[in-house]
Short mmCIF file of C-alpha atoms and ligand atoms in Angstrom, two decimals:
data_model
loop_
_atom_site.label_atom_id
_atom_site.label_comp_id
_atom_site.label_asym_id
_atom_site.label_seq_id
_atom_site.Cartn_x
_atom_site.Cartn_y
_atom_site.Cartn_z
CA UNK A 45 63.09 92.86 73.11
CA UNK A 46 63.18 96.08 73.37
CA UNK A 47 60.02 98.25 72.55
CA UNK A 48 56.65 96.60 73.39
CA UNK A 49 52.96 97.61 72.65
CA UNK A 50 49.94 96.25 74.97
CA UNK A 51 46.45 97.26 74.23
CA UNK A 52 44.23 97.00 76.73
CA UNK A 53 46.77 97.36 79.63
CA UNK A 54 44.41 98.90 82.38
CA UNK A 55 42.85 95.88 83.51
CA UNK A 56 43.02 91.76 83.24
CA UNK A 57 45.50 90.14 80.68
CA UNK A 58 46.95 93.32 79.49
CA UNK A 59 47.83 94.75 82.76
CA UNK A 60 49.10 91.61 83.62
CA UNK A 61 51.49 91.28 80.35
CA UNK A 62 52.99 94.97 81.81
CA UNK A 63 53.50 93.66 85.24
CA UNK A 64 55.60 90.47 84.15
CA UNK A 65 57.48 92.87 81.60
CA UNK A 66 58.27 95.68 84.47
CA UNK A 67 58.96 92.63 86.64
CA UNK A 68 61.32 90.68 84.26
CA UNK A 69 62.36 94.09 83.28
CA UNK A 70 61.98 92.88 80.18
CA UNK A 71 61.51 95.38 77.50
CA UNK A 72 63.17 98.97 77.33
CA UNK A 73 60.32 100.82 76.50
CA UNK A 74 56.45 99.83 77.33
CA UNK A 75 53.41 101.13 75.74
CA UNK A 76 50.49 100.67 77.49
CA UNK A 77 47.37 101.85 75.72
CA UNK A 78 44.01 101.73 77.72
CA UNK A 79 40.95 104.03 77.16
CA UNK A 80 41.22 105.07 80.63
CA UNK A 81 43.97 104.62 83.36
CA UNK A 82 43.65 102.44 86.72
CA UNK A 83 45.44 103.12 89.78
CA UNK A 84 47.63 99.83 89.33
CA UNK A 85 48.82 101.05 86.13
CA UNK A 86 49.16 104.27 86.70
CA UNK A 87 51.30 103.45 89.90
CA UNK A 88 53.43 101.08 87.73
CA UNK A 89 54.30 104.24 85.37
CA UNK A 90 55.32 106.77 88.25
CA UNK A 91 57.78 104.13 89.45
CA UNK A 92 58.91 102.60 85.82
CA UNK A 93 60.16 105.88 84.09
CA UNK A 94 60.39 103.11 80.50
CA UNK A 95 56.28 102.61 80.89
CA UNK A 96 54.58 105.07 79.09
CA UNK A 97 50.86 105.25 79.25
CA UNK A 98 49.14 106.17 75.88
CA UNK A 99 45.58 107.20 75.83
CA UNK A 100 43.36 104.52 72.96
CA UNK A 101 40.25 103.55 72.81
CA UNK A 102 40.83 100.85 70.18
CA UNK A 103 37.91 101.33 67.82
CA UNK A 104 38.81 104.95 67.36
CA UNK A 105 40.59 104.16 63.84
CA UNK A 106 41.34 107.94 63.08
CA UNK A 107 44.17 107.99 66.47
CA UNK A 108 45.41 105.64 65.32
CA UNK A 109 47.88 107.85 63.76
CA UNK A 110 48.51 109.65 66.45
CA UNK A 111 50.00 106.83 68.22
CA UNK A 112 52.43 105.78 66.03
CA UNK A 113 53.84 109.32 65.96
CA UNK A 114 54.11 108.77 69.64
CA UNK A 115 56.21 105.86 69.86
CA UNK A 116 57.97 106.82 67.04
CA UNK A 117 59.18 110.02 68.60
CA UNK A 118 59.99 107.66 71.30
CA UNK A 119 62.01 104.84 69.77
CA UNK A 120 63.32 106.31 66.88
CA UNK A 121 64.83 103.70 64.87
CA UNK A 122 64.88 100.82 66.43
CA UNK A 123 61.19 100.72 66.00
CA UNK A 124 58.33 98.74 67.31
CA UNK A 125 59.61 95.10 68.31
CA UNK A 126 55.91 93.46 69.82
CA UNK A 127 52.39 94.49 69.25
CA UNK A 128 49.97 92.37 71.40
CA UNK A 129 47.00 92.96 70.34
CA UNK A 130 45.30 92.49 73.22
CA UNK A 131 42.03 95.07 73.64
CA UNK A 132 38.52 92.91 73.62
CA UNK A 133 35.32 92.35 74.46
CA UNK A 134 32.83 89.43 74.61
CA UNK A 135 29.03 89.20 74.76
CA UNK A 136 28.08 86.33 76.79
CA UNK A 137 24.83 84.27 76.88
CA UNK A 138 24.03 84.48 73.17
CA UNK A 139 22.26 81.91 71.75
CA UNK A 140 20.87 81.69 67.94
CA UNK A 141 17.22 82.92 69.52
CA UNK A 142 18.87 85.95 71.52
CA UNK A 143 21.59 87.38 69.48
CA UNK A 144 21.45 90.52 68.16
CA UNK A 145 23.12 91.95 65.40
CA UNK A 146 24.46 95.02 67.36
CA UNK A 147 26.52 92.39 69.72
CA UNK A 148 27.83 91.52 66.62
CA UNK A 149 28.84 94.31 65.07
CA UNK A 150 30.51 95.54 68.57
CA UNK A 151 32.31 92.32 68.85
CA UNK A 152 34.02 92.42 65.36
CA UNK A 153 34.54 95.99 66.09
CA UNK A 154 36.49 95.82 68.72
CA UNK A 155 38.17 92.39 67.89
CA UNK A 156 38.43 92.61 64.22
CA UNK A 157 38.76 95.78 62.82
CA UNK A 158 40.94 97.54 65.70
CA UNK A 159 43.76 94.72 65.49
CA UNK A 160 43.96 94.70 61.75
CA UNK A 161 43.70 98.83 61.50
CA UNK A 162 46.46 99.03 64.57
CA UNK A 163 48.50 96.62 62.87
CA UNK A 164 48.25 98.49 59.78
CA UNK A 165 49.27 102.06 61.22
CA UNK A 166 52.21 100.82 63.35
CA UNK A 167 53.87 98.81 60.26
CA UNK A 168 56.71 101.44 59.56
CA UNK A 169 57.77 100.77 63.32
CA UNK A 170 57.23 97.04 62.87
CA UNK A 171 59.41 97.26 59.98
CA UNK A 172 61.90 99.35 61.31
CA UNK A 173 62.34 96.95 63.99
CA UNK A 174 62.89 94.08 61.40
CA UNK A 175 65.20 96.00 59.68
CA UNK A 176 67.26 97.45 62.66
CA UNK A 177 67.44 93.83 64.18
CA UNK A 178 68.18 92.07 60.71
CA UNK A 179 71.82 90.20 62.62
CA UNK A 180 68.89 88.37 64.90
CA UNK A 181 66.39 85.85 63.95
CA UNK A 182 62.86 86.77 63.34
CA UNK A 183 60.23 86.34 65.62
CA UNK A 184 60.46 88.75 68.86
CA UNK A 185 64.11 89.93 68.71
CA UNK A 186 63.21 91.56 65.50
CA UNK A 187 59.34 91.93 64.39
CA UNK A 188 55.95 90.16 65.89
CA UNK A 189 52.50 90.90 66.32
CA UNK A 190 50.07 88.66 68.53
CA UNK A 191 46.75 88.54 67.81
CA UNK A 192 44.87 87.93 71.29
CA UNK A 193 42.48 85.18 70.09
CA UNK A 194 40.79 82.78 71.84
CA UNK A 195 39.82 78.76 71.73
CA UNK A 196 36.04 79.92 71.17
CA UNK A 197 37.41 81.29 67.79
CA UNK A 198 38.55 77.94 66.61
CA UNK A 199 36.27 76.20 64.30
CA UNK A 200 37.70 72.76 64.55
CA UNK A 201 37.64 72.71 68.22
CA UNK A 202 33.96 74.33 68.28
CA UNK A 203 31.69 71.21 69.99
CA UNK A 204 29.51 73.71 72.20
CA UNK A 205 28.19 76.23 69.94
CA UNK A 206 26.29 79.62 70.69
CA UNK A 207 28.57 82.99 71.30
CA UNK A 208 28.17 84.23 67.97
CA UNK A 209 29.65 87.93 68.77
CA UNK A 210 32.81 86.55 70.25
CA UNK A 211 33.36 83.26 68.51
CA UNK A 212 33.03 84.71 64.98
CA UNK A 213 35.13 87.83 65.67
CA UNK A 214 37.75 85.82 66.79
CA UNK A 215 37.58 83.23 64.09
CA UNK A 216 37.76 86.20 61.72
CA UNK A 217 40.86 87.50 63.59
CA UNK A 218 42.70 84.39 63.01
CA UNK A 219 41.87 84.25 59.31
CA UNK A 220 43.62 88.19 59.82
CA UNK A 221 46.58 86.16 61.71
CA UNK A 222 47.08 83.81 58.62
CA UNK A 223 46.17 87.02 56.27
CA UNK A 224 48.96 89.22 57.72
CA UNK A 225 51.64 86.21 58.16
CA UNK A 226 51.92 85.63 54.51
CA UNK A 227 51.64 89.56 53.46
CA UNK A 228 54.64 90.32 56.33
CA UNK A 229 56.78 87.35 55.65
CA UNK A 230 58.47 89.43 53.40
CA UNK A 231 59.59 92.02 55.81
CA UNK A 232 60.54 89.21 58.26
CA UNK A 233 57.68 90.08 60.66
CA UNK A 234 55.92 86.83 62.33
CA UNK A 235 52.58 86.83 63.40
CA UNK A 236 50.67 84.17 65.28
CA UNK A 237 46.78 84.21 67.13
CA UNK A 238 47.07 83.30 70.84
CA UNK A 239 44.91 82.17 73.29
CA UNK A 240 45.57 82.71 76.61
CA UNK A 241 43.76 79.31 78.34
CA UNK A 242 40.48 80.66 80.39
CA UNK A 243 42.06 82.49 83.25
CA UNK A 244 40.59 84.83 86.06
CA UNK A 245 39.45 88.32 84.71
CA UNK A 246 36.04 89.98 84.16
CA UNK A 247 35.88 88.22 81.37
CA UNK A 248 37.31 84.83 82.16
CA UNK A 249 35.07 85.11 85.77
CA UNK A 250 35.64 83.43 88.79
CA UNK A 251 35.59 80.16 87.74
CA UNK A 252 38.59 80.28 85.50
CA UNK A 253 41.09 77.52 86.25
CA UNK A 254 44.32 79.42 85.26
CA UNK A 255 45.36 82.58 87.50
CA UNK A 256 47.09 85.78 85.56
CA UNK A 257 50.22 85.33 86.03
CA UNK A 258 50.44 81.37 85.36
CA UNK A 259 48.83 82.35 81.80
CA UNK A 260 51.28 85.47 81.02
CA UNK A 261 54.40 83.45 81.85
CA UNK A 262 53.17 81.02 79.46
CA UNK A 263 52.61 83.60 76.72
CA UNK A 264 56.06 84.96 77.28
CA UNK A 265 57.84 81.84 77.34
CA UNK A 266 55.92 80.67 74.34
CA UNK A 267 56.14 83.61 72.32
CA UNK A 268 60.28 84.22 72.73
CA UNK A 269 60.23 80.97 71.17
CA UNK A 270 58.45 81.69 68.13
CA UNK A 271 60.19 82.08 64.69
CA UNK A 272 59.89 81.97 60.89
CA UNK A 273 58.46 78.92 60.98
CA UNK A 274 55.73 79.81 63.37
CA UNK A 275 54.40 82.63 61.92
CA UNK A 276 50.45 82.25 60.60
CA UNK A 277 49.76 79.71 63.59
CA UNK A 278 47.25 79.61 66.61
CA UNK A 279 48.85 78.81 70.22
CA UNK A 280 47.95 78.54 73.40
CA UNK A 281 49.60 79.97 76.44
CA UNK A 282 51.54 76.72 77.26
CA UNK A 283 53.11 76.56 73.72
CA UNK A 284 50.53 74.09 72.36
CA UNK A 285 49.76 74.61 68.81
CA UNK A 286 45.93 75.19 68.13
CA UNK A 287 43.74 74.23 65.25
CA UNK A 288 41.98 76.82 62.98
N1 NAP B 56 40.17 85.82 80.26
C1 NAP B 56 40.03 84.76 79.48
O1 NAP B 56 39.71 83.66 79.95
C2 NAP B 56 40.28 84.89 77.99
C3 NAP B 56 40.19 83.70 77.23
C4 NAP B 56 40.44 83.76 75.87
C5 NAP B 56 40.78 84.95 75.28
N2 NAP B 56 40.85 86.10 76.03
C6 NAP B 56 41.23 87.35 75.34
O2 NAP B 56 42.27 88.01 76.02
C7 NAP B 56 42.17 89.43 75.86
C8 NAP B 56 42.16 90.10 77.22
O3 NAP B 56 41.06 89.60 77.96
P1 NAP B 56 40.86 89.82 79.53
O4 NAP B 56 40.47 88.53 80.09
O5 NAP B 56 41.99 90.57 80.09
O6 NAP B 56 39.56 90.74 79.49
P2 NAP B 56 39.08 91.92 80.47
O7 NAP B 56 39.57 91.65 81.83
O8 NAP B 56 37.63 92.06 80.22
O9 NAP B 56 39.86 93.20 79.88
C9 NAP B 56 39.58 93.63 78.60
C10 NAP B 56 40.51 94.77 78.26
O10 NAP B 56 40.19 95.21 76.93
C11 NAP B 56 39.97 96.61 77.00
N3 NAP B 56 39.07 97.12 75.96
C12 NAP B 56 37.83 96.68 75.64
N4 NAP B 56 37.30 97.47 74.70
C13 NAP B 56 38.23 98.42 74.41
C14 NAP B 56 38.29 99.54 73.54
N5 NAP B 56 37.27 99.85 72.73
N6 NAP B 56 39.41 100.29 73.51
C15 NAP B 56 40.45 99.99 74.32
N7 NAP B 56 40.46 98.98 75.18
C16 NAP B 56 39.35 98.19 75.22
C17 NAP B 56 39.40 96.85 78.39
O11 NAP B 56 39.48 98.22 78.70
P3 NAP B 56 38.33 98.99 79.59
O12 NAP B 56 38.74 98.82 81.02
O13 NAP B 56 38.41 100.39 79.11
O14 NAP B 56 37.03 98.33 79.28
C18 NAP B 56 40.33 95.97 79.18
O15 NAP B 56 41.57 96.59 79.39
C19 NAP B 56 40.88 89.65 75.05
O16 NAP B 56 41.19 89.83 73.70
C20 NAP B 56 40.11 88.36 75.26
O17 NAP B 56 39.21 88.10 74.21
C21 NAP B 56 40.61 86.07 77.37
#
């Protein structure tokens, strides 16, 4: 692959996905959005002259423009090959007598609205991509977005209930997943909702069972695989397909 976009690449999951793709060397050009920097990124970019380091605070819609001129100055026509949208939040400890609707809204802000909108400003590069690559087959070679989901956004698999914020903006990203599959099938881009397994990060905690790493070579190895006839389906990091 070569150009890559992370969101939320300053901390946890994201920073982790730029690691294993500076590691791997793995990508040719690696955009790392994050609202604000962290020394381990920032570090990574001084010595990685193909990470660039792009200023976005996700729900900030109007950038969004901004950043595609960016990248586009950047990777001219061979476009934008990976968009992970990774960027998000989740209110814990919300039960049906607790929850309030400004959790809510933030939640579905930040992971609802800010994939679809991104997704929708960087489709000329996600195009382009397609279109440059058209000798390869789709999936990551040419065109694919991930949609950072989670298992607490699956309905079918929902036995626990509660986290109203964070389950329901993730259920309503995967019906964006399935959404966005069928409108980009066209233009050979495939898009599919992962979840990552509950790993170590501020927002996994402590008691996570999977480390970084183990969970970002699983999203790598799974999503290389990924083709035509993956796109509009939930997986998790070890390749297992999820229900909706
Ligand atoms: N860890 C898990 O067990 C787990 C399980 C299932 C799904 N996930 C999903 O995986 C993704 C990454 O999670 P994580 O565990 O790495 O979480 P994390 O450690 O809490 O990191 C969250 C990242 O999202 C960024 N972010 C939040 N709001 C943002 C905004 N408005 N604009 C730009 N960036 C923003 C944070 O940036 P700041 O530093 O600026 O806040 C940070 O980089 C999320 O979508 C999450 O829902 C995680």
């Amino acid at each position: 692959m070569k150009s890559v976009l992370i969101t939320g690449a300053n901390r946890g999951l994201g920073l982790g996905m730029v690691n294993y793709l500076v590691k791997q060397n793995k990508a040719e050009n690696i955009f790392a959005t994050c609202r604000k920097g962290s020394e381990e990124l920032n570090q990574l970019a001084q010595q990685n002259k193909h990470l660039h380091i792009i200023q976005l605070d996700v729900t900030n819609v109007n950038s969004f423009g901004d950043v595609s001129s960016t990248i586009s100055k950047l990777v001219g026509a061979g476009g934008l090959n990976l968009l992970m949208n990774n960027a998000g939040v989740a209110t814990k400890f919300t039960k049906l007598n607790m929850v309030k609707a400004e959790q809510i809204l933030e939640n579905f802000t930040v992971n609802t609205v800010a994939p679809i909108m991104l997704t929708k400003a960087l489709l000329p590069l996600l195009k382009q991509a397609a279109e440059t690559n058209s000798d390869k087959p789709a999936g990551v070679q040419r065109a694919l977005v991930v949609n950072m989901s989670s298992v607490l956004g699956s309905i079918a698999q929902n036995d626990q209930g509660g986290f109203y914020p964070y389950r329901c903006s993730k259920a309503a990203l995967n019906a964006a997943t399935k959404s966005m599959s069928i409108d980009l099938k066209k233009d050979n881009i495939v898009v599919a909702s992962m979840h990552p397994g509950w790993v170590k990060t501020d927002m996994g905690g402590n008691n996570a069972p999977l480390d970084i790493p183990t969970s970002i070579e699983g999203i790598f190895t799974t999503i290389e695989k990924l083709g035509e006839q993956d796109t509009g389906k939930f997986f998790q990091y070890d390749g297992k397909e999820l229900p909706w």
